[in-house]
Short mmCIF file of C-alpha atoms in Angstrom, two decimals:
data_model
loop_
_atom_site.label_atom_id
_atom_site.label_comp_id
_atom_site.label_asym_id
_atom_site.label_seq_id
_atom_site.Cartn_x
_atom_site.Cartn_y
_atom_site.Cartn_z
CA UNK T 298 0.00 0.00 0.00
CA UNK T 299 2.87 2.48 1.22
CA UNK T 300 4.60 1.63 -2.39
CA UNK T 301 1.48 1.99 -3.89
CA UNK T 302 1.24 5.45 -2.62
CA UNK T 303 4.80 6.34 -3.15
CA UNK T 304 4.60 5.48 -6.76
CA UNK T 305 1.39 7.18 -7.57
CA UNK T 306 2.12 10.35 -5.17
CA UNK T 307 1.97 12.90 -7.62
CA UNK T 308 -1.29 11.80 -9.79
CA UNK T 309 -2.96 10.61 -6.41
CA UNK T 310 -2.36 14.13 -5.26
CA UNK T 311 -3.63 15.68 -8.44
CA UNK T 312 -6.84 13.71 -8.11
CA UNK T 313 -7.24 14.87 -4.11
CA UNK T 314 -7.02 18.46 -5.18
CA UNK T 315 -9.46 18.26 -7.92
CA UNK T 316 -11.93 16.71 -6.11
CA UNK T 317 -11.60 18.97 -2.72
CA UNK T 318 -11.71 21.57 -5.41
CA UNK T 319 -14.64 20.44 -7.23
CA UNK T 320 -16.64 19.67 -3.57
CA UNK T 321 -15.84 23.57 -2.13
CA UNK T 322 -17.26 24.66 -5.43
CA UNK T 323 -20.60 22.40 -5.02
CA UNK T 324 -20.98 23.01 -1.65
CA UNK T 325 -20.68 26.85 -2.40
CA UNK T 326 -23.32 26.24 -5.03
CA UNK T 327 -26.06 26.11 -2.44
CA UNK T 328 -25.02 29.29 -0.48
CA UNK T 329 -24.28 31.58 -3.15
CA UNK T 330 -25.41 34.47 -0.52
CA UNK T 331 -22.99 33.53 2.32
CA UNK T 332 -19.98 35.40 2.03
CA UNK T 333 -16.47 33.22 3.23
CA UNK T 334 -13.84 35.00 5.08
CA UNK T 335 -11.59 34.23 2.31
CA UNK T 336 -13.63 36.71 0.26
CA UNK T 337 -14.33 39.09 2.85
CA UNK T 338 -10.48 39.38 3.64
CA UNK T 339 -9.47 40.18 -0.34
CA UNK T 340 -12.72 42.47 -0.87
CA UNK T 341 -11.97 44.28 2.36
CA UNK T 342 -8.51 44.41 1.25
CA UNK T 343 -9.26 45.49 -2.41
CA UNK T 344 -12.12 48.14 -1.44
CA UNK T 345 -9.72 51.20 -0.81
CA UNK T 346 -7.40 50.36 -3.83
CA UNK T 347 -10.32 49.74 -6.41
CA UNK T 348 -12.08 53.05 -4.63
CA UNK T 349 -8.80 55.28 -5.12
CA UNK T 350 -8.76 54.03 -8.80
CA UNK T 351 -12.42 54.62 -9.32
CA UNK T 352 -11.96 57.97 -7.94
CA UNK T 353 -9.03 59.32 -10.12
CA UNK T 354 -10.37 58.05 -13.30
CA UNK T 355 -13.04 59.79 -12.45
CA UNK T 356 -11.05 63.13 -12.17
CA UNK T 357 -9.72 63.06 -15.10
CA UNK T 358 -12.86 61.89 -16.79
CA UNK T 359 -14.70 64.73 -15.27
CA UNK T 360 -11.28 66.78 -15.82
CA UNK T 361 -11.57 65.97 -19.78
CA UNK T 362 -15.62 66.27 -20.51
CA UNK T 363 -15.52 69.27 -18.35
CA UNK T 364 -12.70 71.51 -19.56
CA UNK T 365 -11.40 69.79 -23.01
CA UNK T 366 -13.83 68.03 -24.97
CA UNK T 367 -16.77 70.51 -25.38
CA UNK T 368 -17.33 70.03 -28.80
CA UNK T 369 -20.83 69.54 -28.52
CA UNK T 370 -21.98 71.33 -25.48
CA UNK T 371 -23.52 74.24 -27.24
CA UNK T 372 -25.82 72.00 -29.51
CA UNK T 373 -26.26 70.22 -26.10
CA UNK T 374 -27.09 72.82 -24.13
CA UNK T 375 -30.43 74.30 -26.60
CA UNK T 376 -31.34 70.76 -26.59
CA UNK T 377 -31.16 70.39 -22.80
CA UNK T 378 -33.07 74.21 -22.16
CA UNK T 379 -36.14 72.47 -24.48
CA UNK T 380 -36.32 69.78 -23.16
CA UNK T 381 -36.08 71.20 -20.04
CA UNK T 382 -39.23 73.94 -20.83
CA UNK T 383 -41.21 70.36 -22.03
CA UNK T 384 -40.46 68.52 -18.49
CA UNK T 385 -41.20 71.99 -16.56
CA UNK T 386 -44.94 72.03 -18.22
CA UNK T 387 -45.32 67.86 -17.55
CA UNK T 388 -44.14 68.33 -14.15
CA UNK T 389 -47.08 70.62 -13.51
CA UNK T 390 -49.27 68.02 -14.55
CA UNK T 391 -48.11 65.10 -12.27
CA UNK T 392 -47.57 67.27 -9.31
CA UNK T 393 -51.40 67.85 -9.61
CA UNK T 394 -52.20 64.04 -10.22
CA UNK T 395 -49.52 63.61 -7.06
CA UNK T 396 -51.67 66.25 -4.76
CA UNK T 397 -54.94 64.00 -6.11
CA UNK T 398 -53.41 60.74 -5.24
CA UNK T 399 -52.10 61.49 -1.95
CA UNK T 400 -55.72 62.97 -0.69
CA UNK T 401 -56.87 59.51 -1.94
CA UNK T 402 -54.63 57.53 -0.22
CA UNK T 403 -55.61 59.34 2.94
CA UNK T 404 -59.21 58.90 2.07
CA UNK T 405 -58.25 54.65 1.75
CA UNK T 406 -56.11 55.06 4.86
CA UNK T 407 -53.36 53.75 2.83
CA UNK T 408 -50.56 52.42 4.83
CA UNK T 409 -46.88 53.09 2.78
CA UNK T 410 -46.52 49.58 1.01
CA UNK T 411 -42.37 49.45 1.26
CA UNK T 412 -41.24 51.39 3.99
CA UNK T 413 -37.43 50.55 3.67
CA UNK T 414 -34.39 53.00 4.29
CA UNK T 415 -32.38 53.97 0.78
CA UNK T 416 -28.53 53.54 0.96
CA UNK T 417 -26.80 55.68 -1.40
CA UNK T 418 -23.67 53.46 -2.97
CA UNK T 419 -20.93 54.29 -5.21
CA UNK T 420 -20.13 51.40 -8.15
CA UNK T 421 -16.23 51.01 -7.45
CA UNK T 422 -15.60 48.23 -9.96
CA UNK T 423 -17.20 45.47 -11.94
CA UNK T 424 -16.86 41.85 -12.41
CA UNK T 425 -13.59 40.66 -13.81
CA UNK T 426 -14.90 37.93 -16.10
CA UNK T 427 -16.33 38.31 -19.68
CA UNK T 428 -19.91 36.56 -18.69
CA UNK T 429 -21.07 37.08 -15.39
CA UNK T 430 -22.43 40.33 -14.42
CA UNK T 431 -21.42 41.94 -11.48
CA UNK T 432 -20.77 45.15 -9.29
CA UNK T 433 -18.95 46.10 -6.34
CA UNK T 434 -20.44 48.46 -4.49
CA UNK T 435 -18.47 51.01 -1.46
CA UNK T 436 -21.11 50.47 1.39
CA UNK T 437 -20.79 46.95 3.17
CA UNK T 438 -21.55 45.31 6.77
CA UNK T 439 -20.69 48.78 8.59
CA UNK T 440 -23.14 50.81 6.73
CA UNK T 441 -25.51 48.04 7.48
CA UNK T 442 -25.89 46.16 4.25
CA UNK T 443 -26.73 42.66 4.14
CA UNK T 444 -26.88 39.62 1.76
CA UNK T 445 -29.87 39.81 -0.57
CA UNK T 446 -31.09 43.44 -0.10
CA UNK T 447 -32.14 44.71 -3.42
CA UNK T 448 -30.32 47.43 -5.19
CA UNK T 449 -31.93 50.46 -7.71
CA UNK T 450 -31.56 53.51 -9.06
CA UNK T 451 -33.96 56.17 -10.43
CA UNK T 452 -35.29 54.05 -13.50
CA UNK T 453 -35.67 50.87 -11.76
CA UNK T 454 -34.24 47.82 -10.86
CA UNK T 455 -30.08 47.33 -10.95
CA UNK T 456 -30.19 43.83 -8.70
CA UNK T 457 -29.46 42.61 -4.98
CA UNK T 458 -26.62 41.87 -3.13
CA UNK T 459 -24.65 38.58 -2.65
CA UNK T 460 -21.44 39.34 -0.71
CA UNK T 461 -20.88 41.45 1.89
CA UNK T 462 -17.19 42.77 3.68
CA UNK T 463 -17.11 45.68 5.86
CA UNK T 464 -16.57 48.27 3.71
CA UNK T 465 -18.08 46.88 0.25
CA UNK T 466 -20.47 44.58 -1.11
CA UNK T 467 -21.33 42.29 -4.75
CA UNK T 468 -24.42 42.83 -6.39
CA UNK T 469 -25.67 40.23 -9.16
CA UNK T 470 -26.85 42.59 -11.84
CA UNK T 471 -30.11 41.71 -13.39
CA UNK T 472 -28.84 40.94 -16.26
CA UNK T 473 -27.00 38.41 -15.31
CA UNK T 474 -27.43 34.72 -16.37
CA UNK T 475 -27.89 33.04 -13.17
CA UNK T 476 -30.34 36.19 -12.25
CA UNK T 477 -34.13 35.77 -11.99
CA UNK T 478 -37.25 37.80 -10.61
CA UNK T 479 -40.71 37.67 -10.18
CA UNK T 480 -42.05 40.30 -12.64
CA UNK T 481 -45.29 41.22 -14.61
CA UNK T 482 -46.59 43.15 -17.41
CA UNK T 483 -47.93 46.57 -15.82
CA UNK T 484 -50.67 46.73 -18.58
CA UNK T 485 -52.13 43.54 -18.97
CA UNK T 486 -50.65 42.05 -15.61
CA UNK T 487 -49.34 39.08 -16.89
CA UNK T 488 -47.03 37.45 -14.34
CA UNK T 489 -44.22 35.63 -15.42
CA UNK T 490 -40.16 35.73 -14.03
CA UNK T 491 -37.31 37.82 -15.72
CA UNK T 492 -34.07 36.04 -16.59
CA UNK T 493 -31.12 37.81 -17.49
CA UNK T 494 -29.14 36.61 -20.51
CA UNK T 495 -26.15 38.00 -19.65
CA UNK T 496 -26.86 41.37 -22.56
CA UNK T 497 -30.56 41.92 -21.96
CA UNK T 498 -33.70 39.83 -20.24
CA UNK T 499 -36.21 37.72 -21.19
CA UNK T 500 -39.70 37.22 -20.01
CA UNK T 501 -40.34 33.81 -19.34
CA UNK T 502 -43.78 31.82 -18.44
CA UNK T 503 -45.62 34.28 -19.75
CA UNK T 504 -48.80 32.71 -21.13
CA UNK T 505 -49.28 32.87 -24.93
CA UNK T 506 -53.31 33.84 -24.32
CA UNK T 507 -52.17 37.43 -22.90
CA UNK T 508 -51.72 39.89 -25.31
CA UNK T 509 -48.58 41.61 -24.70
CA UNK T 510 -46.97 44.24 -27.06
CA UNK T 511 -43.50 45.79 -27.71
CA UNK T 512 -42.80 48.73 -25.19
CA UNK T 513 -45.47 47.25 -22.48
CA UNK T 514 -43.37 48.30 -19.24
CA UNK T 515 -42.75 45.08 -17.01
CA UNK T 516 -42.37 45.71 -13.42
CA UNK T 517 -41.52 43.64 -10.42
CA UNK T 518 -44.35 41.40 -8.96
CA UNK T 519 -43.24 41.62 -5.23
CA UNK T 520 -43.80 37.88 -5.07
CA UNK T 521 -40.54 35.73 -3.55
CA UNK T 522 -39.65 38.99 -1.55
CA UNK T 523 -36.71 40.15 -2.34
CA UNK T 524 -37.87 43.05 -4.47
CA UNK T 525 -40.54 45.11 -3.54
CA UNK T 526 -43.60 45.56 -5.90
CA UNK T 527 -43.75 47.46 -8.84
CA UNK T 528 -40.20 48.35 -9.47
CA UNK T 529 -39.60 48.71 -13.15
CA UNK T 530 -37.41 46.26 -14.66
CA UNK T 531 -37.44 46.53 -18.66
CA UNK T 532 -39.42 47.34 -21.42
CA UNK T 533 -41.15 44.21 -24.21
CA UNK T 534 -38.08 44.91 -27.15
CA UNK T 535 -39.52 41.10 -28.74
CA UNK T 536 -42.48 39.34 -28.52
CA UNK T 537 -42.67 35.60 -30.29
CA UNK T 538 -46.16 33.68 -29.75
CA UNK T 539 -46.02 30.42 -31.83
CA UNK T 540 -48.68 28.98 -32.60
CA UNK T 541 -49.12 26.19 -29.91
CA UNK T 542 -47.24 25.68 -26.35
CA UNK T 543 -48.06 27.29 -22.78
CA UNK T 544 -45.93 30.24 -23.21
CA UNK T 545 -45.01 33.21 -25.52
CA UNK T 546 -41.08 34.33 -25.28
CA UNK T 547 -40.67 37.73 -24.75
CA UNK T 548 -37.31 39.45 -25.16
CA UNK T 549 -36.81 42.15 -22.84
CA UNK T 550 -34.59 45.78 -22.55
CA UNK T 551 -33.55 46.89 -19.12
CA UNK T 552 -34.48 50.37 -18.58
CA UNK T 553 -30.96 51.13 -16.74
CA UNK T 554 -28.38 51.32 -18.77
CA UNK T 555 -25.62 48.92 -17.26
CA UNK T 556 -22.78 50.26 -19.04
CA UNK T 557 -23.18 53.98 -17.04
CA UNK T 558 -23.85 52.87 -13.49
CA UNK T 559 -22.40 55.31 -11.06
CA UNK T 560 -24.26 55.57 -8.26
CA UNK T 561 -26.99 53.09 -6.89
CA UNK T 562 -29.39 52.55 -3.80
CA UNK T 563 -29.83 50.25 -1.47
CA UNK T 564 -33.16 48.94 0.02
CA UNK T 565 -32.35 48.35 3.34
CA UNK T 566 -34.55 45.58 5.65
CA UNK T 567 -37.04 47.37 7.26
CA UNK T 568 -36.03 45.45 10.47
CA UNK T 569 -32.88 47.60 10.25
CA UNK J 212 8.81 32.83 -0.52
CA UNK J 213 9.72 36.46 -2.82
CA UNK J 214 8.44 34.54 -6.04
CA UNK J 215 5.66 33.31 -4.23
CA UNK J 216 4.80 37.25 -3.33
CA UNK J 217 5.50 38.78 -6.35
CA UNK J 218 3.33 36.33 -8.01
CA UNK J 219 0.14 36.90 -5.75
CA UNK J 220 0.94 40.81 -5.93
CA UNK J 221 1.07 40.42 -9.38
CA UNK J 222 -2.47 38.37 -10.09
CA UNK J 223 -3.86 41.28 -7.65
CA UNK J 224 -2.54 44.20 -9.99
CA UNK J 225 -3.81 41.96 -12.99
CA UNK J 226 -7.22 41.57 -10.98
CA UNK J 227 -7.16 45.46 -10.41
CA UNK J 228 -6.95 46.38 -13.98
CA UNK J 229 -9.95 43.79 -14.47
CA UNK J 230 -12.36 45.18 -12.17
CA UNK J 231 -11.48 48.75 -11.93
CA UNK J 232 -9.33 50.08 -15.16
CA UNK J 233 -11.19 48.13 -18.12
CA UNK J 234 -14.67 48.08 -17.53
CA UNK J 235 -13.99 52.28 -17.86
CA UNK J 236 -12.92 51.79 -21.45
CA UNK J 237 -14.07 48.36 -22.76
CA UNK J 238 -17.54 46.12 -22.78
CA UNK J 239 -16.98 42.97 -20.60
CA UNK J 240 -16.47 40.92 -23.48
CA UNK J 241 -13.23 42.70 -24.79
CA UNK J 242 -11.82 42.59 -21.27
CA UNK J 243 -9.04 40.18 -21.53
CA UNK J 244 -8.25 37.88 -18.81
CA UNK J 245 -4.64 38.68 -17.20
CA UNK J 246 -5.29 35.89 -14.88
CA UNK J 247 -4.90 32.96 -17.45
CA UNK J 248 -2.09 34.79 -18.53
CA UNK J 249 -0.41 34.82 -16.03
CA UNK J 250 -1.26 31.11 -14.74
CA UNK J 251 0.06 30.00 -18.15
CA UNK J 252 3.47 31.57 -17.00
CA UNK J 253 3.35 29.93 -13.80
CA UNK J 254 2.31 26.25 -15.37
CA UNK J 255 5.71 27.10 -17.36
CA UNK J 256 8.22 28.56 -15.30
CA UNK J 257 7.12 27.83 -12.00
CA UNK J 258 8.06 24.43 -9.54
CA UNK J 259 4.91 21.67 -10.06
CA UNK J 260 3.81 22.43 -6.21
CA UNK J 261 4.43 26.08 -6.18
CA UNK J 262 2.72 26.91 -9.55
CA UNK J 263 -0.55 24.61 -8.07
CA UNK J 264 -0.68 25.99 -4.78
CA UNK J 265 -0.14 29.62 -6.84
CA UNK J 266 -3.00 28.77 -8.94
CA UNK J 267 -4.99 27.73 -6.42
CA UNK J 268 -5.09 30.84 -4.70
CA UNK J 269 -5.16 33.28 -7.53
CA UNK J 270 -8.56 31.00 -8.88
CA UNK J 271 -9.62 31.67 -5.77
CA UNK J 272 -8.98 35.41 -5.94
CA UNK J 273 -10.36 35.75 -9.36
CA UNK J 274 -13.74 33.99 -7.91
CA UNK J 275 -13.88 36.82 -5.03
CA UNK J 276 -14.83 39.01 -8.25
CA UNK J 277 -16.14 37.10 -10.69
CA UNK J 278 -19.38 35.45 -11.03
CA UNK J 279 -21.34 34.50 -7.87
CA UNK J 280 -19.92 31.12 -6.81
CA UNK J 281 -16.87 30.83 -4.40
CA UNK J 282 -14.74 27.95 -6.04
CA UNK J 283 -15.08 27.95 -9.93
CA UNK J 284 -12.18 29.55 -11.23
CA UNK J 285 -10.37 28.03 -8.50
CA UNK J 286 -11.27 24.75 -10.56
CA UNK J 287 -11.01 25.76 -13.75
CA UNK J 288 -7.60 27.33 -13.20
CA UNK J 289 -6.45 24.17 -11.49
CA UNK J 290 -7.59 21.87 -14.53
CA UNK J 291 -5.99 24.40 -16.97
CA UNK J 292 -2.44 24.52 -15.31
CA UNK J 293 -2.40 20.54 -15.15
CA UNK J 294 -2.99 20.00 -18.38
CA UNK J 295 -0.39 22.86 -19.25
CA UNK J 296 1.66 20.95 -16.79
CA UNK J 297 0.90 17.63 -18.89
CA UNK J 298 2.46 19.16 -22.18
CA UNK J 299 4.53 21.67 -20.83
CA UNK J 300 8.18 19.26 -21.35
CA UNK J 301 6.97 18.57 -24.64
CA UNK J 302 6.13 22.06 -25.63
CA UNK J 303 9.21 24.38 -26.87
CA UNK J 304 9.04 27.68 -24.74
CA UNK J 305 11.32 29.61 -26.40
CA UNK J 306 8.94 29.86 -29.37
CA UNK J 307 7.14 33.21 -28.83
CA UNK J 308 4.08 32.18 -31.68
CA UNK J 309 3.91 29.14 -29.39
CA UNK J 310 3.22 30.78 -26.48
CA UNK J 311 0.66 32.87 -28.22
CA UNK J 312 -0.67 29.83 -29.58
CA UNK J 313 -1.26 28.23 -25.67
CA UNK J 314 -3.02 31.32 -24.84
CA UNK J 315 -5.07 30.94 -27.72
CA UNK J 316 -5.47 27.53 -26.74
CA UNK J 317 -6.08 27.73 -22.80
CA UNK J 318 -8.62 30.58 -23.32
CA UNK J 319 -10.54 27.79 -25.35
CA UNK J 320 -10.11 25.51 -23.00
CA UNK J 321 -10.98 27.61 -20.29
CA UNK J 322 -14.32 28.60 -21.68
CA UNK J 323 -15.22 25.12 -21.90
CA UNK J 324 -14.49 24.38 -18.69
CA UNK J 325 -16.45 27.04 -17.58
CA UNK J 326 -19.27 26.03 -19.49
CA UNK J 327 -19.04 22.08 -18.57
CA UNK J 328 -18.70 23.63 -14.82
CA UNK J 329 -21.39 26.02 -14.45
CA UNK J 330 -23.58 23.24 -16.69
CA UNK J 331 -22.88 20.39 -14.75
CA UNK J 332 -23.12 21.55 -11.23
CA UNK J 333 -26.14 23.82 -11.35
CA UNK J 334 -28.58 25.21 -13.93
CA UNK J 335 -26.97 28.45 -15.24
CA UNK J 336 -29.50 29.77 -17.73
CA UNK J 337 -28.27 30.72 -21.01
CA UNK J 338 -24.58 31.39 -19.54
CA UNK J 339 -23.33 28.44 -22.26
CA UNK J 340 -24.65 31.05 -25.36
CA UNK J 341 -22.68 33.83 -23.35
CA UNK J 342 -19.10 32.80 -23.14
CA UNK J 343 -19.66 31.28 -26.51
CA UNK J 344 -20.61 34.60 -28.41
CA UNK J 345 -17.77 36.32 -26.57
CA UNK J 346 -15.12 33.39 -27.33
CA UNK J 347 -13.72 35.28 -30.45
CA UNK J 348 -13.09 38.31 -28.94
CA UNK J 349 -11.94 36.69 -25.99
CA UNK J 350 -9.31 34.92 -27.85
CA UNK J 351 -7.97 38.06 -29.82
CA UNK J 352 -7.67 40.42 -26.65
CA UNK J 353 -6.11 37.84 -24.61
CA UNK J 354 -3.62 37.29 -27.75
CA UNK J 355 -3.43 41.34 -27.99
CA UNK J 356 -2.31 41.32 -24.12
CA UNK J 357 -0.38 38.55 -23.70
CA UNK J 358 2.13 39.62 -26.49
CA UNK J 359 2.04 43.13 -24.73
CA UNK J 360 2.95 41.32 -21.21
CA UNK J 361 5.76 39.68 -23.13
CA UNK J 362 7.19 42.59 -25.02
CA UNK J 363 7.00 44.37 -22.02
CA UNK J 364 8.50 41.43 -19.87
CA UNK J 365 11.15 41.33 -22.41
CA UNK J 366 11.86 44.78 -21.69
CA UNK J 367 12.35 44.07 -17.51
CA UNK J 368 13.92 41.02 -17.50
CA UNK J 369 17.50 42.56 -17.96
CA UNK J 370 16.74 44.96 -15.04
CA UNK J 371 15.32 42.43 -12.69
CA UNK J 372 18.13 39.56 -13.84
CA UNK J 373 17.27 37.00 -16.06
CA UNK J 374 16.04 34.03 -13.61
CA UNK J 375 16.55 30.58 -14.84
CA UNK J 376 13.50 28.63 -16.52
CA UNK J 377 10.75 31.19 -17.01
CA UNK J 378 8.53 29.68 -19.49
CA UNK J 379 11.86 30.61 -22.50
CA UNK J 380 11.40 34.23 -21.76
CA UNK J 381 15.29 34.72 -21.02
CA UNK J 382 16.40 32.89 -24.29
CA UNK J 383 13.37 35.39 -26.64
CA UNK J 384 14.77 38.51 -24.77
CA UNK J 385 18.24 40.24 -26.92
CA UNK J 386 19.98 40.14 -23.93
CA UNK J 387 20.23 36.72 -23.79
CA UNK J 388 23.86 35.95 -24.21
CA UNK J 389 25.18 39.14 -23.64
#
């Protein structure tokens, strides 16, 4: 046995490692919220490098648009003032509809449906692979941020969190491929979850005898509790309804673009 | 122990420029991956225990900021470097198109590891179409950087000294001789 081992040491070994490997990797597979130390240590470690670098790229990005390339700004600037004059005269209009709809909600004794603190976050990096989509985020476990909170900006949903160190945190990006959520179609209220594809989302178990049509606006269902209800996700780019089968497959675009995330918020547990 | 460290500070630089300095200037899919890189150097310069237990831990850092599951690359990169590890005697070093051509190579294998990985284990959605439609451009940035890392390389060895064995680098640089 002892020459047996001997001879065979260096393949035997091989084999060990692979397979001790291959089982942290599995066993990770059903925790993929639980941050180790291992990756607390290097993200802790990381945070005020990849922050410093974040910030003076930054500078001189602001430093260039700001002061050297302004070849545009004129032609940007009448464009901006209309559209500007256009939002002034909407705004009028929905603070009225706001004033109506709060009296109403008084009237129903409405109680506030989410009433979760917001986190401002700065993005300090993103993930370092070609396929999975990820952000790291500069507020972690001393700002109060915990595994699965969801994260959004102003035109809807940007993901949740999956790993958490003390000064920064992961979020899985909606768009990611192992990413899914409850959503529905605002007009016709067609349920149905949203998959990311690792570019855009798709709508899937949507049933073919709902109508839905391009630029419906799908929102967040509230349902496995995570996100709260009504956050908007993407707009219908596709829709394909074959002939026969349950569903209809419905290509989604997120509303956020992905490529210009700066700053984000966190939904904090209420219990916090 | 100094190899050992300037290898691990190196895959953290490398992991720097992945998370913070590309994604400001290129779409994920034309971010190359220094990481294989640089595990492709240690499968060919590096001592057989050193270069795993290197591996190991820079799979492991790469997973810290890629993807969502702790232990992947560390797999991946382990099966890469032992089948580097498997040719590497028969493979001639000092050929620089070679060592292109192993890049070329590992990156391919590498996605298909990733994709047997994340397809095996659990149900990854359409992650398999993903690192497929990137593959190309995958391939031609991590060409495009790897010859930069060498050229540059090339350029430092003389003023770090030439150390013996790393991956043919010392016999491709002019020095070499001198």
């Amino acid at each position: 046995m002892r020459d047996f081992l001997k001879r065979h040491q260096i393949p035997l070994l091989i084999t060990l490692l692979v397979l001790v490997i291959a089982l942290v990797y599995s066993a990770n597979l059903r925790k993929k919220t639980t941050t180790t130390l291992f990756e607390r240590a290097v993200l802790t470690l990381t945070e005020p490098l990849q922050q410093g670098i974040d910030r003076t790229g930054a500078s001189i990005n602001g430093f260039w648009n700001n002061y050297l390339w302004l070849v545009d700004t004129r032609q940007q600037n009448i464009m901006t003032m209309k559209s500007n004059r256009d939002l002034r005269a909407r705004l009028l209009a929905v603070e009225e509809i706001r004033l109506e709809n709060q009296r109403l909600k008084k009237l129903l004794d409405f109680v506030e449906a989410d009433p979760r603190k917001v986190l401002p976050a700065l993005v300090v990096a993103e993930d370092a692979s070609s396929w999975a989509r990820t952000i790291i985020i500069d507020k972690g476990l001393r700002h109060g941020v915990s595994e699965g909170e969801p994260v959004v900006v102003a035109e809807g949903v940007v993901g949740r969190i999956i790993k958490v160190a003390s000064n920064s945190s992961r979020v899985l990006l909606v768009t990611d491929a192992s990413s899914s959520i409850a959503g529905l179609v605002q007009r016709t209220r067609t349920r149905g979850v949203v998959r990311g594809n690792g570019k855009e989302l798709d709508l899937d178990f949507a049933l073919r005898k709902d109508l839905v049509e391009e630029n419906d606006l799908i929102v967040t269902s509230g349902m496995g509790g995570v996100f709260p209800k009504g956050l908007v996700i993407g707009r219908v780019d596709a829709v394909q309804r074959n002939a026969f089968g349950l569903f209809q497959q419905i290509r989604l675009a997120p509303v956020v673009d992905f490529s210009r995330l700066e700053e984000v918020l966190v939904l904090m547990d209420s219990a916090e | 122990m100094k190899g050992l460290f300037y290898s691990l500070l190196c895959g953290l630089i490398f992991m720097l420029f992945q998370t913070t300095i590309f994604p400001r200037f290129l779409p994920p899919e034309m971010r190359p991956n220094l990481l294989l890189i640089l595990v492709i150097y240690l499968g060919l310069s590096e001592s057989f225990l050193r270069a795993a237990f290197l591996t190991l831990l820079l799979g492991a850092l790469q997973d810290v900021f890629c993807g969502s599951t702790f232990g992947l690359y560390a797999t991946v990169q382990l099966a890469v470097f032992l089948l580097i590890r498997l040719f590497s005697d028969r493979l001639n070093v000092e050929s620089r198109r070679l060592l292109l051509g192993l890049i070329a190579t590992c990156t391919i294998l590498q996605t298909v590891l990733l994709g047997f990985t994340l397809t095996t284990f659990a149900e990854a959605g359409p992650v398999l179409w993903v690192l497929l439609s990137d593959l190309p451009l995958q391939i031609f940035f991590n060409l495009l950087s790897g010859w930069l890392l060498l050229v540059f390389l090339l350029r430092v060895q003389p003023l770090l000294g030439n150390r013996q064995g790393m991956a043919g680098l010392a016999y491709q640089s002019k020095h070499h001789g001198a």
